[in-house]
PDB file of N, CA and C in Angstrom:
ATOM      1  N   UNK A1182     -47.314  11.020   7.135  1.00 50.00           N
ATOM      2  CA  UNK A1182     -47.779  11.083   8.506  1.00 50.00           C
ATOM      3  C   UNK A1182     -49.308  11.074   8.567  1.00 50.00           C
ATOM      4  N   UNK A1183     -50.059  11.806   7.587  1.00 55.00           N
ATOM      5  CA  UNK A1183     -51.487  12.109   7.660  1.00 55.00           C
ATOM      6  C   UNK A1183     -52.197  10.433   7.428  1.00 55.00           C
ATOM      7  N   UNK A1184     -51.448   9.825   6.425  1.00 57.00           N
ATOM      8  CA  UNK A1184     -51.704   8.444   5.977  1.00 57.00           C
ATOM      9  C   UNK A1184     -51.864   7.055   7.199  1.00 57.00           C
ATOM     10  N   UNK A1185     -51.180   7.447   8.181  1.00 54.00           N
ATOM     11  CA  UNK A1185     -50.662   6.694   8.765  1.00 54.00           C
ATOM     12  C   UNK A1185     -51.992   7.283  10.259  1.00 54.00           C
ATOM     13  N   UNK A1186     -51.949   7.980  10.442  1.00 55.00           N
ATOM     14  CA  UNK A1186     -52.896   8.796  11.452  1.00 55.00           C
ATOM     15  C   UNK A1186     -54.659   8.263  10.818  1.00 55.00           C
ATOM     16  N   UNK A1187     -54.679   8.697   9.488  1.00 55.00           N
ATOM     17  CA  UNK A1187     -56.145   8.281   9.182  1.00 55.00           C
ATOM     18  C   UNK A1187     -56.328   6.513   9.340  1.00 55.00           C
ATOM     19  N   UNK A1188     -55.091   5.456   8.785  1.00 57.00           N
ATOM     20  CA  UNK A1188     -55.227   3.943   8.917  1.00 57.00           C
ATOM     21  C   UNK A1188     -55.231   3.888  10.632  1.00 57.00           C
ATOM     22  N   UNK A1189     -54.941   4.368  11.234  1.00 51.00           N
ATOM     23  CA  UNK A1189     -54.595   4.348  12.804  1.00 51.00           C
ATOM     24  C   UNK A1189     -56.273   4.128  13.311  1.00 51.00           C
ATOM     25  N   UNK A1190     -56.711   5.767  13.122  1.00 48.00           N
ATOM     26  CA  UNK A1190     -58.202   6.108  13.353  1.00 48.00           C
ATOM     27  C   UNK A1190     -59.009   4.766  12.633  1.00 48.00           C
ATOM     28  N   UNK A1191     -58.746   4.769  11.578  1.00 55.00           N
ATOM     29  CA  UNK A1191     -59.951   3.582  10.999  1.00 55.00           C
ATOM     30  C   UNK A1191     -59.717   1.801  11.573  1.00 55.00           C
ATOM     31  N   UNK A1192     -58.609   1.871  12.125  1.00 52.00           N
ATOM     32  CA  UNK A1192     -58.359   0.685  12.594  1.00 52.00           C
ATOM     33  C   UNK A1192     -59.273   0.519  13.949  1.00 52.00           C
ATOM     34  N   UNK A1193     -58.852   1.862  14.769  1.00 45.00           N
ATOM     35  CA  UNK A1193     -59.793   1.909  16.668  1.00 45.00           C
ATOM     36  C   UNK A1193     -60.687   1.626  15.964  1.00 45.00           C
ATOM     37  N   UNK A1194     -61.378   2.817  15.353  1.00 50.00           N
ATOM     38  CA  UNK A1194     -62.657   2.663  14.593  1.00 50.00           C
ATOM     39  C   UNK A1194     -63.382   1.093  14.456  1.00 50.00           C
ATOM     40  N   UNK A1195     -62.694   0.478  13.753  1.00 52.00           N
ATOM     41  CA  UNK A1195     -63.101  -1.363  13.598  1.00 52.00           C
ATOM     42  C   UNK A1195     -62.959  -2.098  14.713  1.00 52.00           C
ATOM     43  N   UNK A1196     -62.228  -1.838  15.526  1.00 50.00           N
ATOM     44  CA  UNK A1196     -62.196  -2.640  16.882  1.00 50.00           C
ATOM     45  C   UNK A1196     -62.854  -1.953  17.532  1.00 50.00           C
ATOM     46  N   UNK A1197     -63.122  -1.069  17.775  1.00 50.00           N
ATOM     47  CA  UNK A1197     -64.058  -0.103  18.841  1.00 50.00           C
ATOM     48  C   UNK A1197     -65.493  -0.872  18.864  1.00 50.00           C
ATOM     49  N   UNK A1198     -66.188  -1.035  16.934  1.00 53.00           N
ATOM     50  CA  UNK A1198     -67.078  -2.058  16.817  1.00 53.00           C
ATOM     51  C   UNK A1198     -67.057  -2.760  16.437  1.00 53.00           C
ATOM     52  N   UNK A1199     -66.332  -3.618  17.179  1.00 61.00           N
ATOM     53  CA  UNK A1199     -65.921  -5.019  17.236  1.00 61.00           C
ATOM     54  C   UNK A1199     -67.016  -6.147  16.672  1.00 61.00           C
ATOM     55  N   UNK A1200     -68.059  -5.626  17.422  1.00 74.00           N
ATOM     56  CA  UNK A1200     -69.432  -6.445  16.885  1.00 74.00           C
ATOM     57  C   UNK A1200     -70.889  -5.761  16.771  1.00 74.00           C
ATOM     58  N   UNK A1201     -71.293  -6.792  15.654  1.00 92.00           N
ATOM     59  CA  UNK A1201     -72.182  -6.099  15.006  1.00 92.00           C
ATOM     60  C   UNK A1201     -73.366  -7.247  14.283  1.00 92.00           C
ATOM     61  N   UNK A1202     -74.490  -6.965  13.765  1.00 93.00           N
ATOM     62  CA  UNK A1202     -75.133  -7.639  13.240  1.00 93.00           C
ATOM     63  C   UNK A1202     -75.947  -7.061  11.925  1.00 93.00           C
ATOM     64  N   UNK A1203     -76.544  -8.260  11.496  1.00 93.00           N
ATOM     65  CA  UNK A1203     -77.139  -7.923  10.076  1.00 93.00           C
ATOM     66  C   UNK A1203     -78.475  -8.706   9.952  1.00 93.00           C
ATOM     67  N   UNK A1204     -79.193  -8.645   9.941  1.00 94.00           N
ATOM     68  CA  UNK A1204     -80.339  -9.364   9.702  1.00 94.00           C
ATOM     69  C   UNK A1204     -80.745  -9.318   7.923  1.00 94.00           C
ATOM     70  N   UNK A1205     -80.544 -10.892   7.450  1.00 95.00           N
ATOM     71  CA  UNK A1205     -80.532 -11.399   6.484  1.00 95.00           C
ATOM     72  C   UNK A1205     -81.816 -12.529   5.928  1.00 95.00           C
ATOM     73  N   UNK A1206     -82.562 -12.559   6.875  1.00 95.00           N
ATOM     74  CA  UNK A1206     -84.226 -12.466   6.705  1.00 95.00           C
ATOM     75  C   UNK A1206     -85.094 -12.947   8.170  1.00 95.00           C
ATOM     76  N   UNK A1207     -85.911 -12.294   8.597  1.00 96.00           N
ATOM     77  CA  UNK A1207     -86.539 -12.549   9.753  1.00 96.00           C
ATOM     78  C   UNK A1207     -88.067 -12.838   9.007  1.00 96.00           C
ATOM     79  N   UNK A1208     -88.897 -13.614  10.133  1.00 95.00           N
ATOM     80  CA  UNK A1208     -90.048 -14.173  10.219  1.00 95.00           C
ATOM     81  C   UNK A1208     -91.159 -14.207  11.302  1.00 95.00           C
ATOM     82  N   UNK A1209     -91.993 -14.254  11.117  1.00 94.00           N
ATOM     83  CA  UNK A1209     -92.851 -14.663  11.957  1.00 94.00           C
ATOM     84  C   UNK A1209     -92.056 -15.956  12.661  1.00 94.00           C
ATOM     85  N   UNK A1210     -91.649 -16.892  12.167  1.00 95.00           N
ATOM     86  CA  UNK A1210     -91.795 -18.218  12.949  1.00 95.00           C
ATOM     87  C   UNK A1210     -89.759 -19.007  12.675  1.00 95.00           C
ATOM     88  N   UNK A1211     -88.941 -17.599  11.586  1.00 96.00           N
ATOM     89  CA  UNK A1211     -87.706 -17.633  11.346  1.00 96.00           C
ATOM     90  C   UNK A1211     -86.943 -16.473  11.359  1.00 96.00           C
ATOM     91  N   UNK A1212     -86.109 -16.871  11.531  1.00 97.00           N
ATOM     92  CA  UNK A1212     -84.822 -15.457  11.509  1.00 97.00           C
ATOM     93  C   UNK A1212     -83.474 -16.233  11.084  1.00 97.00           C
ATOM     94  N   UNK A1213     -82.644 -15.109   9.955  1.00 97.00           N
ATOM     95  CA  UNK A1213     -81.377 -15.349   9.396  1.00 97.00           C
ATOM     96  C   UNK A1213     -80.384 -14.672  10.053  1.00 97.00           C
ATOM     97  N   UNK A1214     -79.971 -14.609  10.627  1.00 97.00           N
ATOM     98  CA  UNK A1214     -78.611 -13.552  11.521  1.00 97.00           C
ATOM     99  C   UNK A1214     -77.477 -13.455  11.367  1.00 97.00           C
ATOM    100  N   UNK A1215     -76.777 -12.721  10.392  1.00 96.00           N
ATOM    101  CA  UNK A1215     -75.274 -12.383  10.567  1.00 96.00           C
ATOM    102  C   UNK A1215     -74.361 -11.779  11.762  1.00 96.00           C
ATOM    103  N   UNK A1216     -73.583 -12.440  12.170  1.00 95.00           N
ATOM    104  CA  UNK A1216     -72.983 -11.745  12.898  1.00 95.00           C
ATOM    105  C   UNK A1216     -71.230 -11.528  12.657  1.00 95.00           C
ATOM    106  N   UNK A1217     -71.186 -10.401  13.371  1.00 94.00           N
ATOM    107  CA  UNK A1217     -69.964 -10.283  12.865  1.00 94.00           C
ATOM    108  C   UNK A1217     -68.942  -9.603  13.384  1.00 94.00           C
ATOM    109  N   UNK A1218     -67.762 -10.121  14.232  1.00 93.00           N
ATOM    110  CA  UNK A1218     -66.622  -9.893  14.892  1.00 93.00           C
ATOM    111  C   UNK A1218     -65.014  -9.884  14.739  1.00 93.00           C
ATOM    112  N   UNK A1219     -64.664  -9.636  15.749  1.00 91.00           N
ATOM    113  CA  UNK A1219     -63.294  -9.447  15.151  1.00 91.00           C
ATOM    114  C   UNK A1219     -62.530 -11.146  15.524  1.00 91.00           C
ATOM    115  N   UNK A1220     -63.432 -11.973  16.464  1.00 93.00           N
ATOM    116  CA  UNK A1220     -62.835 -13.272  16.098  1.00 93.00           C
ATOM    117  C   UNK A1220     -64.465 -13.936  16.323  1.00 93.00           C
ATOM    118  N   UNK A1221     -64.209 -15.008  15.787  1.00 94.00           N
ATOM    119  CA  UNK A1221     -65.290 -16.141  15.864  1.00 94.00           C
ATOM    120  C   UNK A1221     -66.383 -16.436  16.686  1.00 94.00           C
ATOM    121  N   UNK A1222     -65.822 -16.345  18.063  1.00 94.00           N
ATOM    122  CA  UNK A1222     -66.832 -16.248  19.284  1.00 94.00           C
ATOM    123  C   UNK A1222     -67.918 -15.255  19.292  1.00 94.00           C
ATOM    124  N   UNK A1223     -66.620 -13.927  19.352  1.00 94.00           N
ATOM    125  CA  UNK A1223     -67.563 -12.668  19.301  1.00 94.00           C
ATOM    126  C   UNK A1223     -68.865 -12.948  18.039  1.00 94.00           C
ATOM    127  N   UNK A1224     -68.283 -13.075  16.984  1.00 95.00           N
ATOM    128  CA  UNK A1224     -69.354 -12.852  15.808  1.00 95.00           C
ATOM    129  C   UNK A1224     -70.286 -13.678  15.699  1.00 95.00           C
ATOM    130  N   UNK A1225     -70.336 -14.953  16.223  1.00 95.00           N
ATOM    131  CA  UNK A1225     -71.589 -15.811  17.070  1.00 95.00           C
ATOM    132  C   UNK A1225     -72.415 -15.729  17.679  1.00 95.00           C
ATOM    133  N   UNK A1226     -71.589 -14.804  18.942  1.00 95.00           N
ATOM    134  CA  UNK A1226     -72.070 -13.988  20.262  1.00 95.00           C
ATOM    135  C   UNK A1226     -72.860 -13.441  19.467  1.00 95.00           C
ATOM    136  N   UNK A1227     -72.640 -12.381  18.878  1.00 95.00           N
ATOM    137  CA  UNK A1227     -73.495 -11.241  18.611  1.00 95.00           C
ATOM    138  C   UNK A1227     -74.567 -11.794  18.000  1.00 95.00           C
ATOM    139  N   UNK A1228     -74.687 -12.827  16.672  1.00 96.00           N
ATOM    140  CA  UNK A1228     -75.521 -13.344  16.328  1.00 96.00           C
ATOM    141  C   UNK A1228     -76.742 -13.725  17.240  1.00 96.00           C
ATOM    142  N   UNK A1229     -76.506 -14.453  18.130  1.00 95.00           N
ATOM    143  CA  UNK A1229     -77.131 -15.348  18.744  1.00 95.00           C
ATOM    144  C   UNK A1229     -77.482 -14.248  19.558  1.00 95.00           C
ATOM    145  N   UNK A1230     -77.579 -13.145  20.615  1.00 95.00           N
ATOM    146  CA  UNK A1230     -78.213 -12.188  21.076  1.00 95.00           C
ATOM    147  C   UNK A1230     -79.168 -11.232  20.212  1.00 95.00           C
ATOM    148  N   UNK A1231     -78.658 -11.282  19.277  1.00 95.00           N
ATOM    149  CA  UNK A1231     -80.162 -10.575  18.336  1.00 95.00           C
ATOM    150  C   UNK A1231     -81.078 -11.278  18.034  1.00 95.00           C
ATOM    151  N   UNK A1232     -80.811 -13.385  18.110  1.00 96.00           N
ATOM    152  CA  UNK A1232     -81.608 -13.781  17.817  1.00 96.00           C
ATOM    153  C   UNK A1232     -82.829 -14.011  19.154  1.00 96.00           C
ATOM    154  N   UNK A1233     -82.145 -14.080  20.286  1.00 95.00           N
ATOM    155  CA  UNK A1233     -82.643 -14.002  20.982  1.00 95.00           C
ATOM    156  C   UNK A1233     -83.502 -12.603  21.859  1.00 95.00           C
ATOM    157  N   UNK A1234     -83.486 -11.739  20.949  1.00 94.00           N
ATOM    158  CA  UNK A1234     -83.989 -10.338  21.006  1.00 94.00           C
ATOM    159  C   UNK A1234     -84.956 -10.485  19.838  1.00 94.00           C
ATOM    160  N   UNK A1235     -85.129 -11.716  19.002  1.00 94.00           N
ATOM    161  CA  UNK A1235     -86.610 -11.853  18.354  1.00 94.00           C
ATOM    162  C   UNK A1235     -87.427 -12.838  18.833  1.00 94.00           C
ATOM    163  N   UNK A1236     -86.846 -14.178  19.279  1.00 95.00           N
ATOM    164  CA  UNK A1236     -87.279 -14.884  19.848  1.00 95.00           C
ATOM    165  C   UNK A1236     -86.518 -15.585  21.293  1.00 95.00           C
ATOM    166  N   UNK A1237     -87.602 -14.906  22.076  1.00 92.00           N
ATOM    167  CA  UNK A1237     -86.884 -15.683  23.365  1.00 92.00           C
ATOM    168  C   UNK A1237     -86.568 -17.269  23.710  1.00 92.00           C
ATOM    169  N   UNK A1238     -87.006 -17.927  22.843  1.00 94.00           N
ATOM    170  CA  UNK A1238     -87.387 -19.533  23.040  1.00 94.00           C
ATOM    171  C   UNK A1238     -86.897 -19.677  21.669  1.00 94.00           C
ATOM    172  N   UNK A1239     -85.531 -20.267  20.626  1.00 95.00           N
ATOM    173  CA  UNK A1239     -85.345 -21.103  19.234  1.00 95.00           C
ATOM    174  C   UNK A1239     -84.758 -21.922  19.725  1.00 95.00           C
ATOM    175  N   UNK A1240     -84.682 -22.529  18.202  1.00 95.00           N
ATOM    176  CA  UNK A1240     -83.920 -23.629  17.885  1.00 95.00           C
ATOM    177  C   UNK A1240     -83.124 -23.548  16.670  1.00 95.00           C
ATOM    178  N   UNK A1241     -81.707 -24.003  16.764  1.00 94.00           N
ATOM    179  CA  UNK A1241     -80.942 -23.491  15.354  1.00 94.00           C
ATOM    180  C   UNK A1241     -82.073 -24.941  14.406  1.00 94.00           C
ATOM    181  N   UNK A1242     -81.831 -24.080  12.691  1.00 95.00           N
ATOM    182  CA  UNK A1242     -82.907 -24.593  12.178  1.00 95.00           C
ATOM    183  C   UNK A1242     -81.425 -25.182  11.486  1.00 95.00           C
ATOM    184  N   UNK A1243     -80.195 -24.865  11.101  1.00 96.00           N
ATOM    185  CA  UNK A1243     -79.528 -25.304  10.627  1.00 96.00           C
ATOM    186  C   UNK A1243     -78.094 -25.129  11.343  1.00 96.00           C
ATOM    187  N   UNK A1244     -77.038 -25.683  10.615  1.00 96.00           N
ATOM    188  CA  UNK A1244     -75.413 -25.578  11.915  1.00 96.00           C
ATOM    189  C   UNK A1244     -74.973 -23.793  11.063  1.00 96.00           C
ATOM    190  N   UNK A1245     -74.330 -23.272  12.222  1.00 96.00           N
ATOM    191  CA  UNK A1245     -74.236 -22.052  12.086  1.00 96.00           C
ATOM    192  C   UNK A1245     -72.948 -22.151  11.216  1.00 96.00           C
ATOM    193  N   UNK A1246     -72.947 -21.069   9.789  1.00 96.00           N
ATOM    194  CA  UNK A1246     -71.523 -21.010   9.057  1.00 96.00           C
ATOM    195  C   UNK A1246     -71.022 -20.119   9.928  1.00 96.00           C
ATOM    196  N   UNK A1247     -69.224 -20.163   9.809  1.00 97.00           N
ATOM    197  CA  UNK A1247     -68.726 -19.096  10.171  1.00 97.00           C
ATOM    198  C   UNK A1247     -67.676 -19.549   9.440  1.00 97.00           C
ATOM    199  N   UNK A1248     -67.168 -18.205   8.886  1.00 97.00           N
ATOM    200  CA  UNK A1248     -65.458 -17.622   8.025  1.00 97.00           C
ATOM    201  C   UNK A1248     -65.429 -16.755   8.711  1.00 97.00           C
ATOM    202  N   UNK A1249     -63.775 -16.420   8.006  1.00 96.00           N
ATOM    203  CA  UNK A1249     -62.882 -15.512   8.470  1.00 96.00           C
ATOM    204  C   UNK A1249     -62.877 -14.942   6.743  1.00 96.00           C
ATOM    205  N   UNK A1250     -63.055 -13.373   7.019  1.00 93.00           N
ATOM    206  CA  UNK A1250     -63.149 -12.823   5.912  1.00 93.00           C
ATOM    207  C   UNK A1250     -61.956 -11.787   5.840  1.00 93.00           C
ATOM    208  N   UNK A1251     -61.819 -11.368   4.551  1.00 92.00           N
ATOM    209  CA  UNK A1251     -60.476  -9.598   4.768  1.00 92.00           C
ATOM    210  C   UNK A1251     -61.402  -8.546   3.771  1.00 92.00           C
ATOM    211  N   UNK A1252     -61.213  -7.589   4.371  1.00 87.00           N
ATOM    212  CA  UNK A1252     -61.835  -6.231   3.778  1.00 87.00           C
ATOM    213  C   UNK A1252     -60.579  -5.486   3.564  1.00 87.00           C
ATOM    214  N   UNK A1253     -60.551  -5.179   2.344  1.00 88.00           N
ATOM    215  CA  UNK A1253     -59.804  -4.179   1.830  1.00 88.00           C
ATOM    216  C   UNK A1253     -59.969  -2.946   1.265  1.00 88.00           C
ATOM    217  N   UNK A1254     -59.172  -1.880   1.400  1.00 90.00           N
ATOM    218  CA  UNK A1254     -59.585  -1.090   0.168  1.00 90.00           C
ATOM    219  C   UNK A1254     -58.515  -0.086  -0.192  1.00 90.00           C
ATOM    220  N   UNK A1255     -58.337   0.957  -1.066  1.00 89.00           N
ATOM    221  CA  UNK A1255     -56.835   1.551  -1.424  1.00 89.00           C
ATOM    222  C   UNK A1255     -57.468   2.982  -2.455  1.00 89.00           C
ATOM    223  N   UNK A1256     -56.014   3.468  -2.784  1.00 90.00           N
ATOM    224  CA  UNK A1256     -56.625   4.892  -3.870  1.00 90.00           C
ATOM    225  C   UNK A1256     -55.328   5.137  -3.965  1.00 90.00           C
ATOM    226  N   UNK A1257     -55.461   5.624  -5.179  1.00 89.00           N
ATOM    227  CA  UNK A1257     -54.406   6.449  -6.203  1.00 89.00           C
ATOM    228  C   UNK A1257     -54.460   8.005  -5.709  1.00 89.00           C
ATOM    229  N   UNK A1258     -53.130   8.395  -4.938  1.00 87.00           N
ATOM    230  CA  UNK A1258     -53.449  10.098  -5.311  1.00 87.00           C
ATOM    231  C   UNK A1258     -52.069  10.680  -6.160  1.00 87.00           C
ATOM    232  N   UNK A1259     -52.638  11.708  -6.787  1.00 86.00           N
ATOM    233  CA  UNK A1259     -51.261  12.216  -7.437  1.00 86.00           C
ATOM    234  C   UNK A1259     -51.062  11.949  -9.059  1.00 86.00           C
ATOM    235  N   UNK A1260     -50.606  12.496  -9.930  1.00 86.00           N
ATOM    236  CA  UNK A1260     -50.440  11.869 -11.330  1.00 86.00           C
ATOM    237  C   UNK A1260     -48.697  11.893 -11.916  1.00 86.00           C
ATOM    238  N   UNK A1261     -49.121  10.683 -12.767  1.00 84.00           N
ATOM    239  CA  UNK A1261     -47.657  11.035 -13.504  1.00 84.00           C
ATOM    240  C   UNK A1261     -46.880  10.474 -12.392  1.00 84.00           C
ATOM    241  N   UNK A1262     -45.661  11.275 -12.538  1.00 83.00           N
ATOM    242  CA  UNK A1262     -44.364  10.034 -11.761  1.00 83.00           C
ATOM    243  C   UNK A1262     -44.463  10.507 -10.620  1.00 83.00           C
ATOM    244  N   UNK A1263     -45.391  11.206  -9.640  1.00 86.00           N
ATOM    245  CA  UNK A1263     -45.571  11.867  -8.495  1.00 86.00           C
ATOM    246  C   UNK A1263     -46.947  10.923  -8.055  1.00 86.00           C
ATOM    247  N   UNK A1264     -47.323   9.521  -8.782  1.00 89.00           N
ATOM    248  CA  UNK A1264     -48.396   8.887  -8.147  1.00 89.00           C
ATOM    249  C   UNK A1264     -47.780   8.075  -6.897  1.00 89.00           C
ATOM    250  N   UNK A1265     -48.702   8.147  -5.697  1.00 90.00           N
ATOM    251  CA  UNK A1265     -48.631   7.153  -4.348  1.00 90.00           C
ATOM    252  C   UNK A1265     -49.968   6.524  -4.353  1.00 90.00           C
ATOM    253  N   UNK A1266     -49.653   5.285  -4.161  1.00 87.00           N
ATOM    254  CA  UNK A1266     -50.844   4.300  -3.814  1.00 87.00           C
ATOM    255  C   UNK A1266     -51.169   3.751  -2.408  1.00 87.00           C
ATOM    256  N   UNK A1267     -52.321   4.140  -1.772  1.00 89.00           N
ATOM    257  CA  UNK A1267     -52.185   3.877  -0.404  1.00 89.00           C
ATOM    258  C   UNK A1267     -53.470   2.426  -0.106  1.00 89.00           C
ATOM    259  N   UNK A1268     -52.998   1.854   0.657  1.00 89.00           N
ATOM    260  CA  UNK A1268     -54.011   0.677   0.576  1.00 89.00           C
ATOM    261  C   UNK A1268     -54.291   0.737   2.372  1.00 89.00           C
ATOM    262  N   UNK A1269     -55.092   0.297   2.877  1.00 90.00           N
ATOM    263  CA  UNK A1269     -55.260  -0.943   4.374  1.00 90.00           C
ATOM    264  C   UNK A1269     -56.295  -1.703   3.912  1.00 90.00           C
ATOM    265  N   UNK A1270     -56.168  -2.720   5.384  1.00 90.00           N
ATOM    266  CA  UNK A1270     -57.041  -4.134   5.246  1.00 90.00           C
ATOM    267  C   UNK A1270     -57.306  -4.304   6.407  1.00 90.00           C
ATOM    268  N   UNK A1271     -58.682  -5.083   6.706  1.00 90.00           N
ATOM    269  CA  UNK A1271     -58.577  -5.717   8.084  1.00 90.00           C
ATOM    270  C   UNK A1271     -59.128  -7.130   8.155  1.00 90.00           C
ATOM    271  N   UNK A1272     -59.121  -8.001   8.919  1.00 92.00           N
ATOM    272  CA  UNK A1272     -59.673  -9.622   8.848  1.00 92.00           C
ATOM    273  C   UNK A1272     -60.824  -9.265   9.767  1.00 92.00           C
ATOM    274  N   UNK A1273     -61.661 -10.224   9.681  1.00 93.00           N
ATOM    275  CA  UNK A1273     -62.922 -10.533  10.821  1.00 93.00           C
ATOM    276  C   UNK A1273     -63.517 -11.216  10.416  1.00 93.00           C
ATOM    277  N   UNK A1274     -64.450 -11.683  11.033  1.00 95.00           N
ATOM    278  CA  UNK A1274     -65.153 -13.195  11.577  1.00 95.00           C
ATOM    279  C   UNK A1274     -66.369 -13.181  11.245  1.00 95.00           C
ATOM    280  N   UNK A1275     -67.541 -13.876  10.199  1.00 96.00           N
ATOM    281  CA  UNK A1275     -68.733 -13.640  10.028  1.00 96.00           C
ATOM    282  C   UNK A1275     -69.198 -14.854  10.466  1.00 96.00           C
ATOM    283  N   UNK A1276     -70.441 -14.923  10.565  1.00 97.00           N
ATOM    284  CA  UNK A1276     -71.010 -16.665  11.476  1.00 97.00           C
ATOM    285  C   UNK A1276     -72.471 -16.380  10.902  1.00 97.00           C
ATOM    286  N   UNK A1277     -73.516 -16.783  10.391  1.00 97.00           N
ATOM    287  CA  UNK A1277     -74.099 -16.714  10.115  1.00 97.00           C
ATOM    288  C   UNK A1277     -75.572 -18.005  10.762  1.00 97.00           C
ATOM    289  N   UNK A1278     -76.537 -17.405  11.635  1.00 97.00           N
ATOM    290  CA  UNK A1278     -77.199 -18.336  12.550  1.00 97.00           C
ATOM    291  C   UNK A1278     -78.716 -18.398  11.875  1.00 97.00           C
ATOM    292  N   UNK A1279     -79.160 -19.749  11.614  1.00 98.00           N
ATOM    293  CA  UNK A1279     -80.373 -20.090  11.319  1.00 98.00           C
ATOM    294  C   UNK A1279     -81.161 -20.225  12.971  1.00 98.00           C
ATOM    295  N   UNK A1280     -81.988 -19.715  12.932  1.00 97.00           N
ATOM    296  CA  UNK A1280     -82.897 -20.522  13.817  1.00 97.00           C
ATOM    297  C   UNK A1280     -84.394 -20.109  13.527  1.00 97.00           C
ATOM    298  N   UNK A1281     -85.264 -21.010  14.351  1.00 96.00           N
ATOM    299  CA  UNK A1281     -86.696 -21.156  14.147  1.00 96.00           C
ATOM    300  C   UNK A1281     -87.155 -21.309  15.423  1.00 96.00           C
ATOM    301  N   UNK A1282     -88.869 -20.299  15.351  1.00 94.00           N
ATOM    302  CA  UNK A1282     -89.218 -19.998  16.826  1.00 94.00           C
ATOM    303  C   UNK A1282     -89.607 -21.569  17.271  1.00 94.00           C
ATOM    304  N   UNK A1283     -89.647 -21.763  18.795  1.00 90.00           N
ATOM    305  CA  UNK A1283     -89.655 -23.102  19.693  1.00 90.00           C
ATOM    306  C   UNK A1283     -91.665 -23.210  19.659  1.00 90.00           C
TER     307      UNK A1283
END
């Protein structure tokens, strides 16, 4: 039950922030922007508003990547023939935006 209550919480948790960004090199005259959502649009979206929170006026300097990625992770508790292995996962959307100031 406790297992199932904590994957519950960490799931809202990931959709709650749905989106998010990363700045992966900024410039005087460039900026690299990750963004990153729970589908494609969003993680664009988000991109493209931070870029435009460095420069009000770009231009993409290159075509924006975007995947679909999975995050996982898991743990052993317990030893001997009393071990349980508990895992979750979740998918989401990274897009990654070049642009250069206008």
């Amino acid at each position: 039950m406790r297992k199932n209550i904590f994957i519950w919480v960490s799931i809202l948790l990931f959709v709650g922030c749905s989106m998010n960004t990363r700045t992966l090199k900024k410039t005087e005259t460039e900026a690299v922007i990750q963004g990153i959502g729970m589908t494609e649009f969003e993680a664009r979206e988000a991109a493209l508003k931070e870029i435009q929170g460095i420069f009000p006026e770009y231009k993409e300097s290159k075509p924006t990547e975007c995947k679909q990625e999975y995050y996982a992770s898991g743990r052993t508790v317990g030893s001997g023939a009393n071990q349980q292995y508990s895992a979750s996962g979740s998918t989401y959307y990274s897009c990654i935006v070049y642009a250069a100031k206008k």
